[in-house]
């Protein structure tokens, strides 16, 4: 019986809801956007926290009485209201919070991110090319906050279907459209990978 209870405890601990008033600056919100074949391809190559699929993420920032999310989305890095950000998906949004020993990095990470407002969205998904996709912005924000030392991790990116040597058709079409080569194997990051970082705790699901 004791063993059974111990197995259940983690499920109860992470099933809790996070109320809006509990959100803190620097919290990371992970989304499954269901934006079509490209989102499906992103989610297929990296399983996120607790087996979830995440294709987008942003960072919480309070200004006056409004909760914003700093995100790289659309055409550029932008400041979006949480209300609008939440309209991206009808699926549960998970909240990650930096562990206590890393909380001091948040003000500098937010300052860095706010200074990137208007930087173009990274349509090529190539790290360090003067533009940002969603998790790349978060990676660089905490790289800066950590004094130039990597905080989250970069991994060789893949655009191939798991277990095969074949590119996802969606990526083949996408890169043909923008006239670029598929950046297979180049360093990068994605929301699922960051959700698994040992630098954060997933504290629950954001309450509607």
Short mmCIF file of C-alpha atoms in Angstrom, two decimals:
data_model
loop_
_atom_site.label_atom_id
_atom_site.label_comp_id
_atom_site.label_asym_id
_atom_site.label_seq_id
_atom_site.Cartn_x
_atom_site.Cartn_y
_atom_site.Cartn_z
CA UNK A 1 0.00 0.00 0.00
CA UNK A 2 2.82 2.41 0.88
CA UNK A 3 4.52 1.77 -2.45
CA UNK A 4 1.23 2.42 -4.25
CA UNK A 5 0.82 5.77 -2.51
CA UNK A 6 4.37 6.80 -3.34
CA UNK A 7 3.73 6.10 -7.00
CA UNK A 8 0.62 8.27 -6.96
CA UNK A 9 2.16 11.26 -5.19
CA UNK A 10 4.01 12.68 -8.22
CA UNK A 11 0.84 12.47 -10.30
CA UNK A 12 -1.10 14.49 -7.74
CA UNK A 13 1.75 16.96 -7.28
CA UNK A 14 1.93 17.86 -10.96
CA UNK A 15 -1.81 17.77 -11.70
CA UNK A 16 -2.39 20.97 -9.72
CA UNK A 17 -3.66 24.10 -11.41
CA UNK A 18 -1.70 27.34 -11.39
CA UNK A 19 -3.92 30.37 -10.85
CA UNK A 20 -3.23 33.58 -12.75
CA UNK A 21 -2.34 35.42 -9.55
CA UNK A 22 0.31 32.79 -8.81
CA UNK A 23 2.28 33.53 -11.97
CA UNK A 24 5.62 35.20 -11.40
CA UNK A 25 7.92 37.17 -13.68
CA UNK A 26 10.23 34.75 -15.46
CA UNK A 27 7.81 31.81 -15.43
CA UNK A 28 7.88 29.91 -18.71
CA UNK A 29 4.62 28.86 -20.36
CA UNK A 30 4.65 25.87 -22.72
CA UNK A 31 1.99 25.34 -25.38
CA UNK A 32 0.86 22.67 -27.81
CA UNK A 33 -0.33 25.01 -30.55
CA UNK A 34 -1.68 22.50 -33.08
CA UNK A 35 -0.62 24.77 -35.94
CA UNK A 36 -0.55 21.99 -38.50
CA UNK A 37 2.21 19.80 -40.04
CA UNK A 38 5.10 22.03 -38.90
CA UNK A 39 3.99 21.95 -35.26
CA UNK A 40 3.48 18.19 -35.56
CA UNK A 41 7.04 17.84 -36.87
CA UNK A 42 8.48 19.98 -34.06
CA UNK A 43 6.64 17.94 -31.45
CA UNK A 44 7.57 14.59 -32.97
CA UNK A 45 11.33 15.03 -32.57
CA UNK A 46 11.38 16.08 -28.89
CA UNK A 47 8.97 14.78 -26.28
CA UNK A 48 8.39 17.36 -23.58
CA UNK A 49 7.70 17.19 -19.87
CA UNK A 50 5.65 14.15 -18.82
CA UNK A 51 5.30 13.04 -22.44
CA UNK A 52 3.60 16.24 -23.56
CA UNK A 53 4.07 17.80 -26.98
CA UNK A 54 5.11 21.46 -26.96
CA UNK A 55 5.54 23.61 -30.05
CA UNK A 56 5.64 27.11 -28.52
CA UNK A 57 6.73 28.90 -25.36
CA UNK A 58 7.06 32.37 -23.85
CA UNK A 59 8.10 34.12 -20.62
CA UNK A 60 5.77 35.82 -18.14
CA UNK A 61 6.21 39.53 -17.48
CA UNK A 62 4.00 41.76 -15.30
CA UNK A 63 3.52 45.40 -16.18
CA UNK A 64 1.14 47.48 -14.07
CA UNK A 65 -1.95 45.29 -13.64
CA UNK A 66 -1.52 43.25 -16.82
CA UNK A 67 0.15 39.87 -17.32
CA UNK A 68 2.17 39.71 -20.52
CA UNK A 69 4.09 36.99 -22.29
CA UNK A 70 7.36 37.89 -24.01
CA UNK A 71 7.51 35.69 -27.09
CA UNK A 72 9.07 35.30 -30.51
CA UNK A 73 6.04 34.72 -32.71
CA UNK A 74 4.38 36.07 -35.81
CA UNK A 75 6.81 38.43 -37.49
CA UNK A 76 9.00 39.42 -34.54
CA UNK A 77 9.74 39.30 -30.84
CA UNK A 78 6.74 40.86 -29.16
CA UNK A 79 4.98 41.59 -25.90
CA UNK A 80 1.65 39.78 -25.94
CA UNK A 81 -1.04 39.78 -23.30
CA UNK A 82 -1.51 36.46 -21.57
CA UNK A 83 -5.15 36.61 -22.64
CA UNK A 84 -4.18 36.69 -26.32
CA UNK A 85 -1.32 34.22 -25.85
CA UNK A 86 -3.79 31.73 -24.36
CA UNK A 87 -5.88 31.79 -27.54
CA UNK A 88 -3.15 29.86 -29.36
CA UNK A 89 -4.42 26.56 -28.04
CA UNK A 90 -7.30 24.81 -26.32
CA UNK A 91 -4.94 22.28 -24.76
CA UNK A 92 -3.47 22.61 -21.24
CA UNK A 93 -0.61 25.11 -20.91
CA UNK A 94 2.16 24.05 -18.55
CA UNK A 95 4.05 26.49 -16.34
CA UNK A 96 7.77 26.10 -15.66
CA UNK A 97 9.51 28.04 -12.89
CA UNK A 98 13.22 28.47 -12.38
CA UNK A 99 14.52 26.67 -9.31
CA UNK A 100 15.24 28.88 -6.32
CA UNK A 101 19.00 28.97 -6.88
CA UNK A 102 18.45 30.44 -10.36
CA UNK A 103 15.74 33.01 -9.58
CA UNK A 104 18.30 35.84 -9.42
CA UNK A 105 18.79 35.53 -13.19
CA UNK A 106 15.21 36.50 -14.04
CA UNK A 107 15.46 40.33 -13.99
CA UNK A 108 18.41 40.32 -16.41
CA UNK A 109 16.71 37.73 -18.62
CA UNK A 110 13.58 39.88 -18.81
CA UNK A 111 15.62 43.02 -19.49
CA UNK A 112 17.41 41.26 -22.34
CA UNK A 113 14.14 39.96 -23.80
CA UNK A 114 12.47 43.37 -23.71
CA UNK A 115 15.42 44.84 -25.60
CA UNK A 116 14.78 42.29 -28.37
CA UNK A 117 11.24 43.54 -29.05
CA UNK A 118 10.89 44.00 -32.78
CA UNK A 119 13.76 41.65 -33.71
CA UNK A 120 12.52 39.60 -36.68
CA UNK A 121 11.16 36.10 -36.23
CA UNK A 122 13.66 33.41 -37.22
CA UNK A 123 11.95 31.74 -40.17
CA UNK A 124 15.07 29.65 -40.85
CA UNK A 125 15.27 28.18 -37.32
CA UNK A 126 19.03 28.69 -37.28
CA UNK A 127 20.71 29.71 -34.04
CA UNK A 128 22.56 33.03 -33.80
CA UNK A 129 21.54 34.52 -37.15
CA UNK A 130 20.19 37.84 -35.91
CA UNK A 131 16.59 36.70 -35.50
CA UNK A 132 14.68 34.59 -32.98
CA UNK A 133 12.29 31.67 -32.81
CA UNK A 134 10.46 31.09 -29.52
CA UNK A 135 12.84 28.88 -27.54
CA UNK A 136 15.90 30.55 -29.05
CA UNK A 137 14.85 33.84 -27.45
CA UNK A 138 14.54 32.16 -24.05
CA UNK A 139 17.90 30.41 -24.52
CA UNK A 140 19.69 33.68 -25.29
CA UNK A 141 17.91 35.59 -22.52
CA UNK A 142 19.25 33.25 -19.88
CA UNK A 143 22.63 32.94 -21.60
CA UNK A 144 22.93 36.72 -21.20
CA UNK A 145 21.59 36.68 -17.64
CA UNK A 146 24.10 33.96 -16.73
CA UNK A 147 27.05 36.09 -17.78
CA UNK A 148 27.48 34.49 -21.19
CA UNK A 149 27.62 30.95 -19.81
CA UNK A 150 25.07 28.50 -21.28
CA UNK A 151 22.11 28.00 -18.97
CA UNK A 152 19.79 25.89 -21.08
CA UNK A 153 21.25 23.44 -23.60
CA UNK A 154 21.61 23.43 -27.35
CA UNK A 155 21.36 20.15 -29.24
CA UNK A 156 21.91 19.15 -32.88
CA UNK A 157 18.56 19.86 -34.50
CA UNK A 158 16.86 17.26 -36.68
CA UNK A 159 14.13 17.66 -39.25
CA UNK A 160 13.85 13.95 -39.98
CA UNK A 161 11.10 11.58 -38.99
CA UNK A 162 12.18 9.64 -35.86
CA UNK A 163 13.87 6.34 -36.67
CA UNK A 164 14.35 7.22 -40.34
CA UNK A 165 16.72 9.11 -42.58
CA UNK A 166 13.81 10.90 -44.24
CA UNK A 167 12.94 14.56 -43.75
CA UNK A 168 9.38 15.41 -42.74
CA UNK A 169 7.57 16.41 -45.96
CA UNK A 170 6.35 19.56 -44.19
CA UNK A 171 9.95 20.70 -43.64
CA UNK A 172 10.95 19.88 -47.22
CA UNK A 173 8.11 22.05 -48.52
CA UNK A 174 8.76 24.79 -45.98
CA UNK A 175 12.45 25.25 -46.72
CA UNK A 176 11.82 25.03 -50.47
CA UNK A 177 9.35 27.89 -50.10
CA UNK A 178 11.81 30.15 -48.30
CA UNK A 179 14.68 29.11 -50.56
CA UNK A 180 16.93 27.75 -47.83
CA UNK A 181 18.62 24.44 -47.11
CA UNK A 182 17.29 22.36 -44.24
CA UNK A 183 19.70 23.10 -41.33
CA UNK A 184 19.98 19.45 -40.27
CA UNK A 185 22.43 18.90 -37.42
CA UNK A 186 22.98 22.55 -36.58
CA UNK A 187 22.74 23.52 -32.88
CA UNK A 188 19.38 24.69 -31.62
CA UNK A 189 16.66 24.21 -29.03
CA UNK A 190 12.92 23.70 -28.83
CA UNK A 191 10.16 24.07 -26.21
CA UNK A 192 10.00 20.36 -25.44
CA UNK A 193 13.69 20.22 -24.64
CA UNK A 194 13.58 23.26 -22.39
CA UNK A 195 10.57 21.82 -20.53
CA UNK A 196 12.83 18.91 -19.51
CA UNK A 197 15.64 21.11 -18.18
CA UNK A 198 16.90 20.41 -14.68
CA UNK A 199 17.05 24.19 -14.14
CA UNK A 200 13.26 24.48 -13.87
CA UNK A 201 10.33 22.84 -12.14
CA UNK A 202 7.04 22.32 -13.94
CA UNK A 203 4.71 23.65 -11.26
CA UNK A 204 1.40 22.79 -12.91
CA UNK A 205 -1.16 23.62 -15.55
CA UNK A 206 -2.32 27.20 -16.02
CA UNK A 207 -5.91 27.59 -14.91
CA UNK A 208 -8.44 28.87 -17.45
#
